[in-house]
Tab-separated table of C-alpha atoms and ligand atoms in Angstrom:
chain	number	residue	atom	x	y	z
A	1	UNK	CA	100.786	136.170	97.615
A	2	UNK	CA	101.658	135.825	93.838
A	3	UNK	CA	100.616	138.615	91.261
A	4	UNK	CA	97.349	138.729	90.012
A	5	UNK	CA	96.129	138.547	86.562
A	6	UNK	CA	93.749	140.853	84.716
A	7	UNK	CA	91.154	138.246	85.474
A	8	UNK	CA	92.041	137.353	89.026
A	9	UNK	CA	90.263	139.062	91.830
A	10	UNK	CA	91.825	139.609	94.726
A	11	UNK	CA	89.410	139.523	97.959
A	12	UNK	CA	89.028	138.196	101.765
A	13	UNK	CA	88.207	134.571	101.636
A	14	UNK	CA	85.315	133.924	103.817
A	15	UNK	CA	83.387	136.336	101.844
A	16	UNK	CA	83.280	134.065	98.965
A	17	UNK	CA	80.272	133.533	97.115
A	18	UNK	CA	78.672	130.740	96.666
A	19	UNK	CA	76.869	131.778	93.132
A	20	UNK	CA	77.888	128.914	90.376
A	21	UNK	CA	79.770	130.571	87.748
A	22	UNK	CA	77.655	131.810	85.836
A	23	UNK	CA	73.941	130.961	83.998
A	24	UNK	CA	74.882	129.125	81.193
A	25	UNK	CA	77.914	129.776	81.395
A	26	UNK	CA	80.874	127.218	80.405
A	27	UNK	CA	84.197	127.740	82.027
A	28	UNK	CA	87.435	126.041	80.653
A	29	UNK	CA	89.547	126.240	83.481
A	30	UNK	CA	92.545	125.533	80.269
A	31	UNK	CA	91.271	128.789	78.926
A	32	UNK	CA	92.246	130.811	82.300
A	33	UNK	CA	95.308	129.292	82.903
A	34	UNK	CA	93.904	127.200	86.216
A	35	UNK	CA	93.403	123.900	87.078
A	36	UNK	CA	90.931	122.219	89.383
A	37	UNK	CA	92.193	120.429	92.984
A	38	UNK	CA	89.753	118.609	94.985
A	39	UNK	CA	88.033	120.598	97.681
A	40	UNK	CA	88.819	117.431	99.817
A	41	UNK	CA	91.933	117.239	99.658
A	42	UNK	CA	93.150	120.465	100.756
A	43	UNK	CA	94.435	120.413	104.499
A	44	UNK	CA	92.117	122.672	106.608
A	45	UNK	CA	93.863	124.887	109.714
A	46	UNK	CA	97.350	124.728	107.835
A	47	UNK	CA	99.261	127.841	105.887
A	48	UNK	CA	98.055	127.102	102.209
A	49	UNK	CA	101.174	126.607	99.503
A	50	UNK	CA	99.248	128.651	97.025
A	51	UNK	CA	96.402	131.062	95.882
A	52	UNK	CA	93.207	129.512	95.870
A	53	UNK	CA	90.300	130.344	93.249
A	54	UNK	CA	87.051	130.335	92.376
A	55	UNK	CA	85.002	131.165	88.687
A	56	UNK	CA	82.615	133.444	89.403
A	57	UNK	CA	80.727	134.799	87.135
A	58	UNK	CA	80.587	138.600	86.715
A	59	UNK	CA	77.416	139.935	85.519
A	60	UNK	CA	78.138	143.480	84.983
A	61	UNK	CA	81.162	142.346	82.859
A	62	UNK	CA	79.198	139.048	81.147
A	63	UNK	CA	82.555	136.980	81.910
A	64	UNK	CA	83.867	134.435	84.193
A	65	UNK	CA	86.054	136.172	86.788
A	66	UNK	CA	89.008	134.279	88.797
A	67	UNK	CA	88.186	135.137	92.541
A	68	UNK	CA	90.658	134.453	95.270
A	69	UNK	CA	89.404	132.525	98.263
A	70	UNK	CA	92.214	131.914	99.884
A	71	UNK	CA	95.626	133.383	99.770
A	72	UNK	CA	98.812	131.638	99.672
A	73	UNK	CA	99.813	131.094	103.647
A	74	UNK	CA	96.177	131.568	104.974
A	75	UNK	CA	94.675	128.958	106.321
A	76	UNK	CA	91.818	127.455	104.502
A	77	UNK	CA	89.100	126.896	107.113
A	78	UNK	CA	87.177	123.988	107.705
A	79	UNK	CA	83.936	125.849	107.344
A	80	UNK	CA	84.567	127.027	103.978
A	81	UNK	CA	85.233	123.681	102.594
A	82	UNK	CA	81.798	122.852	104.136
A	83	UNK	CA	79.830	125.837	102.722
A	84	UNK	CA	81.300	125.296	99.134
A	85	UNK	CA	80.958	121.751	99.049
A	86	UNK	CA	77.102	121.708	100.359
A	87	UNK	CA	76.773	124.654	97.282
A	88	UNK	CA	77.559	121.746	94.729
A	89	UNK	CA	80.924	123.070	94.419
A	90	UNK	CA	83.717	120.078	94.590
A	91	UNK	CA	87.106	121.711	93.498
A	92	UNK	CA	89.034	124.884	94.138
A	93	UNK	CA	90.909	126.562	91.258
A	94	UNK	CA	94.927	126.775	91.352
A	95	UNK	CA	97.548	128.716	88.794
A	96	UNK	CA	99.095	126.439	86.807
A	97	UNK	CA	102.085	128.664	87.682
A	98	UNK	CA	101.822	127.533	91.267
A	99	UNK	CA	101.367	123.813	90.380
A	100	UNK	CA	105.112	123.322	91.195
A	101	UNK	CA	104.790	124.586	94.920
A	102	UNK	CA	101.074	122.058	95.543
A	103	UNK	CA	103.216	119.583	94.426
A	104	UNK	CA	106.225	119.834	96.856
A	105	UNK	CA	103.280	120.504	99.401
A	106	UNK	CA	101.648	117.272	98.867
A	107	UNK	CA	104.829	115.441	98.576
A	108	UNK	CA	105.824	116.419	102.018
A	109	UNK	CA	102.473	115.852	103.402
A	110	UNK	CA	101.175	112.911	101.749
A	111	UNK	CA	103.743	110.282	102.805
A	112	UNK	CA	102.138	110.579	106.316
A	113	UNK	CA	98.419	110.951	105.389
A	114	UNK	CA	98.631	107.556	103.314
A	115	UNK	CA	100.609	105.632	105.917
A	116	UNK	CA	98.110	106.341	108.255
A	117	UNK	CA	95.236	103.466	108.682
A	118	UNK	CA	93.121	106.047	110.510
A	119	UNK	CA	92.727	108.094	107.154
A	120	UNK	CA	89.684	106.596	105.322
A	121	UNK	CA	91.000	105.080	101.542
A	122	UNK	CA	87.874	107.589	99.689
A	123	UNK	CA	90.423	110.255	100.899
A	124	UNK	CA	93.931	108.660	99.935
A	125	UNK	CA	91.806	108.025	96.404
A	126	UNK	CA	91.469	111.302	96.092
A	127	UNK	CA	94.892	112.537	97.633
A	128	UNK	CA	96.833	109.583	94.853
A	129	UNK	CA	94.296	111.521	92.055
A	130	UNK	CA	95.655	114.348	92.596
A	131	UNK	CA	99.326	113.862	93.364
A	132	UNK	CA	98.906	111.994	89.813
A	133	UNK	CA	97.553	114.759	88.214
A	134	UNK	CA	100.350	117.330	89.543
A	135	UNK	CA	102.999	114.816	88.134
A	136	UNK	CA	101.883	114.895	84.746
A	137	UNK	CA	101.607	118.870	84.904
A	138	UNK	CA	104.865	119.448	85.471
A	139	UNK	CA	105.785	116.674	82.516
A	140	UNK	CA	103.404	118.385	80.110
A	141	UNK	CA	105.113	122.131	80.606
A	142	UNK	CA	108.374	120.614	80.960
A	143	UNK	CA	110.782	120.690	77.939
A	144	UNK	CA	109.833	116.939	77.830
A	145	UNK	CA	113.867	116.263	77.847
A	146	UNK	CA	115.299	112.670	78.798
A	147	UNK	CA	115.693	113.947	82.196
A	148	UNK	CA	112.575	115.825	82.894
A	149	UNK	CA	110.877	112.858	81.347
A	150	UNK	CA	112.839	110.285	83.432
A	151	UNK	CA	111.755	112.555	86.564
A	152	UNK	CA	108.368	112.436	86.087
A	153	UNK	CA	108.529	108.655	85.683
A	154	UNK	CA	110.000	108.058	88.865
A	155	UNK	CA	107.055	110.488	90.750
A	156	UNK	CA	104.446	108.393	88.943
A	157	UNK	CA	106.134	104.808	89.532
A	158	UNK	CA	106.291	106.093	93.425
A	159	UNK	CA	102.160	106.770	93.044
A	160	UNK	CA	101.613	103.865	91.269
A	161	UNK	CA	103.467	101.531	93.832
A	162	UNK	CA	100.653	103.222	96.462
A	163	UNK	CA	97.797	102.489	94.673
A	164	UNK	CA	98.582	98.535	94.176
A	165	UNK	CA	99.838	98.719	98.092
A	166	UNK	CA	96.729	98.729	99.058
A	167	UNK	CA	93.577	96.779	97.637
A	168	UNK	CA	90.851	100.137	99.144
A	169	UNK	CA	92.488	102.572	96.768
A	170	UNK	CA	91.324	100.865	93.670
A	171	UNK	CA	87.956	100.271	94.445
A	172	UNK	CA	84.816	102.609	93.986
A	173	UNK	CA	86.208	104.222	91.032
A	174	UNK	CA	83.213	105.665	89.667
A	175	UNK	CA	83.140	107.890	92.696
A	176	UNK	CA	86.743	109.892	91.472
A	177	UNK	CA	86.642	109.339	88.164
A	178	UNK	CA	86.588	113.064	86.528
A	179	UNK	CA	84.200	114.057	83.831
A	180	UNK	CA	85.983	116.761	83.276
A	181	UNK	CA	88.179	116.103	79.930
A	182	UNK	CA	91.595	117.534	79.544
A	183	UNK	CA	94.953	115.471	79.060
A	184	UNK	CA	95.836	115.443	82.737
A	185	UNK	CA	92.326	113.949	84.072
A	186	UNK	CA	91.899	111.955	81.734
A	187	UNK	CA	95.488	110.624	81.673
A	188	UNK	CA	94.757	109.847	85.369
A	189	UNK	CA	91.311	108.667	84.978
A	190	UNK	CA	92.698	105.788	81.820
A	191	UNK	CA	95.537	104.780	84.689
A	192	UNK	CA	93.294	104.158	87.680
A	193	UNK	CA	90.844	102.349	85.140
A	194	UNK	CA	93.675	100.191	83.698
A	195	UNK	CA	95.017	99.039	86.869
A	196	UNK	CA	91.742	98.009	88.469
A	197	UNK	CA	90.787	96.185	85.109
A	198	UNK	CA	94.449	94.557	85.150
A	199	UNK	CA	93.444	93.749	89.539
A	200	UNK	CA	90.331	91.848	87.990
A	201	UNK	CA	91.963	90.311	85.850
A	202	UNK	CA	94.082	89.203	88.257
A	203	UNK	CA	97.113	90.049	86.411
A	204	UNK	CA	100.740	90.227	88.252
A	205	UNK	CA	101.259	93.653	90.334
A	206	UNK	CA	104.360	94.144	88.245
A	207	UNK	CA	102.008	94.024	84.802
A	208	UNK	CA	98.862	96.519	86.758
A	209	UNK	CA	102.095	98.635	87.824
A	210	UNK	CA	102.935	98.794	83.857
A	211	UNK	CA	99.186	98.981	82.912
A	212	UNK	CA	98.993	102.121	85.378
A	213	UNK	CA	102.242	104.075	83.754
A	214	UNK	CA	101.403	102.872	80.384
A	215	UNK	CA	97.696	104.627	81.195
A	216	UNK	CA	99.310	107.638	82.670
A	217	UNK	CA	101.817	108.277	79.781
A	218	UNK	CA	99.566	107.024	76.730
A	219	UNK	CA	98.968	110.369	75.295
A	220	UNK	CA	101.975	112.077	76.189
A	221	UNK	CA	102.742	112.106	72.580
A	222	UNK	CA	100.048	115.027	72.135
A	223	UNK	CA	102.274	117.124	73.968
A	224	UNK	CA	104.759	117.240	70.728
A	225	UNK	CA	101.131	118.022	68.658
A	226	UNK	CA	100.809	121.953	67.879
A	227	UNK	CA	99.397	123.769	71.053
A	228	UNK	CA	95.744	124.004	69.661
A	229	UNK	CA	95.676	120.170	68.847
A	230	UNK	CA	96.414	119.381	72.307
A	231	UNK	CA	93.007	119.627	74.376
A	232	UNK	CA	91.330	119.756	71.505
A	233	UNK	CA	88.709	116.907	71.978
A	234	UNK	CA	87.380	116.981	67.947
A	235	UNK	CA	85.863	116.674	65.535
A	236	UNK	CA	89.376	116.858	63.723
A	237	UNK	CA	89.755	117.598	59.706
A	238	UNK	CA	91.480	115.421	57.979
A	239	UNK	CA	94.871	117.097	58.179
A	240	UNK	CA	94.328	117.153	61.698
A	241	UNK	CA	93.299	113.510	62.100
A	242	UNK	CA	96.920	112.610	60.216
A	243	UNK	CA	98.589	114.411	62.900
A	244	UNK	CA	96.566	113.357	65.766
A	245	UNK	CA	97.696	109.927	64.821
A	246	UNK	CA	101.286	110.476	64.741
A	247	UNK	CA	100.632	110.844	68.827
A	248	UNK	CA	101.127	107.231	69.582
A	249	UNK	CA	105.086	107.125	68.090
A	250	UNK	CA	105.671	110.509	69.598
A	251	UNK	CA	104.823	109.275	72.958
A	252	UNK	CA	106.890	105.994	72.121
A	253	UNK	CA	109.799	108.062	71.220
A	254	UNK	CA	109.480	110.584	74.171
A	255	UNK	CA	109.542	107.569	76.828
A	256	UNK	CA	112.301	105.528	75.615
A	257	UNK	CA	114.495	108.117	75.439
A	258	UNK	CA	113.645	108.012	79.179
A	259	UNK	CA	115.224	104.204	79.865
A	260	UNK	CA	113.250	103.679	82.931
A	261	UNK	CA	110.578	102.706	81.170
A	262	UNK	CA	109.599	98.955	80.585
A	263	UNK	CA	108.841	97.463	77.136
A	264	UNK	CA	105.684	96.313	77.996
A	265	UNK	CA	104.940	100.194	79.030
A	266	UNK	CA	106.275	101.515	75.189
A	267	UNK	CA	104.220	98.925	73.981
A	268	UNK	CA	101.127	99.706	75.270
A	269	UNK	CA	101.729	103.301	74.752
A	270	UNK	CA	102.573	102.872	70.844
A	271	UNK	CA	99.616	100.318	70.440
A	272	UNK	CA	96.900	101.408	72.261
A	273	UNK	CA	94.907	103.186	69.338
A	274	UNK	CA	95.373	99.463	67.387
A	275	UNK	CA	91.778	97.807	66.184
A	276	UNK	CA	90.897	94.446	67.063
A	277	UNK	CA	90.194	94.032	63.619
A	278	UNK	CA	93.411	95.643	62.156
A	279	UNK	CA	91.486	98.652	61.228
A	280	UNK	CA	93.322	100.955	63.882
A	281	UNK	CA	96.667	102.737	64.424
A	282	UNK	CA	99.838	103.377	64.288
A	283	UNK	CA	100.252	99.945	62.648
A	284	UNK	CA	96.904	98.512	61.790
A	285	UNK	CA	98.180	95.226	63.717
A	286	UNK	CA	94.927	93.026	64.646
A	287	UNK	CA	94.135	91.910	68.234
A	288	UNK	CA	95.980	88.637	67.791
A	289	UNK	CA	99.229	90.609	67.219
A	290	UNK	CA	98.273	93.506	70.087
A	291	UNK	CA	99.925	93.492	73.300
A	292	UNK	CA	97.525	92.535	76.037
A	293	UNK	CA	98.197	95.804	77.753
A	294	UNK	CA	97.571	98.433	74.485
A	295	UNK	CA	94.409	95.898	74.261
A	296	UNK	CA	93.214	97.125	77.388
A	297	UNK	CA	94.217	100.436	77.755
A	298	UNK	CA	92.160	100.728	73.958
A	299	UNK	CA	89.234	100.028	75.933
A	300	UNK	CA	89.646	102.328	79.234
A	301	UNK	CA	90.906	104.999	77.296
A	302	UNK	CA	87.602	104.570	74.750
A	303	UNK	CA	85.527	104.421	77.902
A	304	UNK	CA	86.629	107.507	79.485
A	305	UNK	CA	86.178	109.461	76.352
A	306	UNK	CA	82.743	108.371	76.067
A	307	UNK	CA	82.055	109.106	79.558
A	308	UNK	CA	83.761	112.859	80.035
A	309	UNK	CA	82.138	116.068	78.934
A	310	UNK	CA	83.454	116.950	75.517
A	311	UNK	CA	82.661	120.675	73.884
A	312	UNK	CA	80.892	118.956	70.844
A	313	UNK	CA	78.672	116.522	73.324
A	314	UNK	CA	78.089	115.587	76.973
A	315	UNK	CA	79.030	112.711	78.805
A	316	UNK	CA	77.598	109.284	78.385
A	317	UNK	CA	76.256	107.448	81.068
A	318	UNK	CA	78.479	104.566	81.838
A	319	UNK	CA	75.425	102.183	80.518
A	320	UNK	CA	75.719	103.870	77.207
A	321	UNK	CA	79.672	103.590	76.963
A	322	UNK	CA	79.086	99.935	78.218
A	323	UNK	CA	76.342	99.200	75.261
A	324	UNK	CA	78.402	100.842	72.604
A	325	UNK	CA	81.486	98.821	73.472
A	326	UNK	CA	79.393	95.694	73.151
A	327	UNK	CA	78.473	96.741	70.214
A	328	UNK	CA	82.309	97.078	69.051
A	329	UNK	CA	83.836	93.838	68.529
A	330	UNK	CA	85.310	94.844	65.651
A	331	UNK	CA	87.284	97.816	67.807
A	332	UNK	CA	87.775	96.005	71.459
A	333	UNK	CA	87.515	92.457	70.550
A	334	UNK	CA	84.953	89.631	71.445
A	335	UNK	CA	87.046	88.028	73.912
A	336	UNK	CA	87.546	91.020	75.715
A	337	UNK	CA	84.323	92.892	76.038
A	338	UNK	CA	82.539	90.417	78.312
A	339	UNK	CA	85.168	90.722	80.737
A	340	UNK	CA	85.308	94.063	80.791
A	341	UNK	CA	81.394	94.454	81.443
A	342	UNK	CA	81.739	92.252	84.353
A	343	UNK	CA	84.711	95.161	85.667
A	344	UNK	CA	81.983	97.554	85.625
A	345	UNK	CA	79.843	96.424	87.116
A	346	UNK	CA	82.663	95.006	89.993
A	347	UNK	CA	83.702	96.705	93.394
A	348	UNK	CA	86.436	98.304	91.626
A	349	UNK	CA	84.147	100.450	89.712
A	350	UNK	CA	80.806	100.743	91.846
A	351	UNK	CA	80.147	101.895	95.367
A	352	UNK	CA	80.209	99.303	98.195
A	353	UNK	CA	80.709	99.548	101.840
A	354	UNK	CA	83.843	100.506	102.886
A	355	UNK	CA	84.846	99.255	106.194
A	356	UNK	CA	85.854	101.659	108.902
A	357	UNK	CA	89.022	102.849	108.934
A	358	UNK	CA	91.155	100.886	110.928
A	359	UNK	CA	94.635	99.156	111.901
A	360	UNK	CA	93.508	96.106	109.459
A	361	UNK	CA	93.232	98.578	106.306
A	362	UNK	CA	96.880	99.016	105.161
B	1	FE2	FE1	95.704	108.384	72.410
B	2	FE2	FE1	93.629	108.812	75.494
């Protein structure tokens, strides 16, 4: 088991309990140095590749306490996952120290889990989320070199070519979409919303594949903002709104240097804060002169921002993202926004019945 913070306590994990963290209470997993994984995800009856953690919250103290529930190389019990998710509780906490080892689990695991057409597509949503979301981790506390760049490219062109393998895994959307706003998530959260608006659109699988990095990489020019600026979700001053929009080059700059990377995918990344009516940036280019692709991602990324928590305001309902984008043609552009309404309303975004797993599904 790894070392153990001033915050982390250490403790037996099927003595966890199942008090929220905390009346209240808000808890930034950023703040403790943890990030969230899926309480579905996590293989039950298997040695676990990492320390596992809940927030608790400590009343004696009046802070949010770190407490393990399951050491790395127990086995995280089936039960467990049961009690915590029927207490409201959907993720388990990990070290972003031991990000790097949950990676290299799930890449050795995963290959098998999404060939298999007995595992339902709600779980290989949720297993592709994930995987996603470990990519960009490393990427983000990488030295954000050619190479480590080129790297992480490659891991998120291999998750990308899963998700357009199979039609299942961009469906239901709203059901893995996370509220939860912090670069990674909502990196994740622009990609799978860009691809299945790109599917509806029936665009090309080459140009969703493109939409998908583009939506995965379009911020990664915060990572060269100063450390304070980077999760920081506003309201900016003005010296901080003339840095926030140097982002889009920085992330422009950062990916070519990388040479995988397509120019439709730089494109999208450089444009996608552009207005519709020229009143955007880096360029102030209208919609006429906008890549298709930074037109689009414009509008995911705008929806998911509306719709995630934020420390200044909660999340919007999707209805009230939906009715301020209509109400944004100068922003998204008229000939977009009806489209778009129709994708939220489409399987892609909202529940329908998924049909057994089976042989037919892959
Ligand atoms: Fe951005
Ligand atoms: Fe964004």
């Amino acid at each position: 088991m790894s070392s153990l913070g001033p915050d982390r306590g250490g403790g037996g994990a099927p003595a966890v309990s199942l008090r929220k963290s905390g009346g209240g209470v808000t808890f930034d997993p950023a703040v403790y140095g943890v990030f969230p994984l899926a309480l579905e995800v996590l293989p039950a009856g298997e040695p676990c590749p990492c320390d596992l953690f809940l927030p608790l919250y400590d009343q004696q103290q009046k802070r949010v306490k770190m407490t393990l529930v399951c050491g790395e190389g127990n086995c995280f019990q089936e039960p467990w996952r049961q009690r915590l998710l029927a207490a409201q509780q959907r993720s388990i906490f990990v070290y972003q120290e031991q990000g790097q080892a949950l990676r290299g689990y799930f890449q050795r695991h995963a290959s098998q889990r999404l060939d298999d057409p007995q595992v339902p597509a709600s779980y290989k949503r949720l297993l592709i989320q994930e995987m996603a979301g470990l990519n960009l981790r490393d990427l983000y506390g990488g030295d954000l070199s050619p190479q480590v760049v080129g790297q992480a490219v490659d891991g998120i062109q291999g998750v990308l070519e899963r998700l357009t393998g199979d039609e299942l895994l961009l469906t239901n959307l709203s059901e893995i979409l996370r509220s939860d706003y912090n670069t990674y998530s909502h990196s994740v959260n622009v990609s799978l919303l860009a691809m299945a608006l790109g599917r509806h659109l029936k665009l090309t699988t080459q140009r969703v594949q493109a939409l998908g990095m583009a939506g995965m990489l379009h911020d990664l020019g915060r990572a060269k903002l100063p450390p304070e600026m980077q999760n920081k979700a506003g309201p900016f001053d003005e010296q901080e709104w003339a840095l926030m929009r140097t982002h889009p080059h920085w992330g422009h700059r950062l990916l070519s240097s990388a040479h995988s990377v397509s120019m439709e995918v730089l494109k999208a990344v450089l444009h996608h804060h552009e207005n519709a009516d020229g009143s955007g940036y880096p360029h102030g280019i209208t919609a006429e002169r906008t890549p298709l692709a930074a037109r689009l991602l414009r509008l995911v990324d705008a929806f998911d921002a509306m719709t995630s928590h934020r420390p200044h305001r909660p999340a919007r309902q999707a209805f009230e993202a939906a009715s301020i984008i209509m109400q944004s043609p100068q922003h998204f552009g008229e000939d977009l926004i009806p489209p778009f309404l129709r994708f939220l309303a489409s399987p892609h975004m909202v529940r329908k019945q998924e049909p057994a797993a089976g042989p037919s599904q892959g």
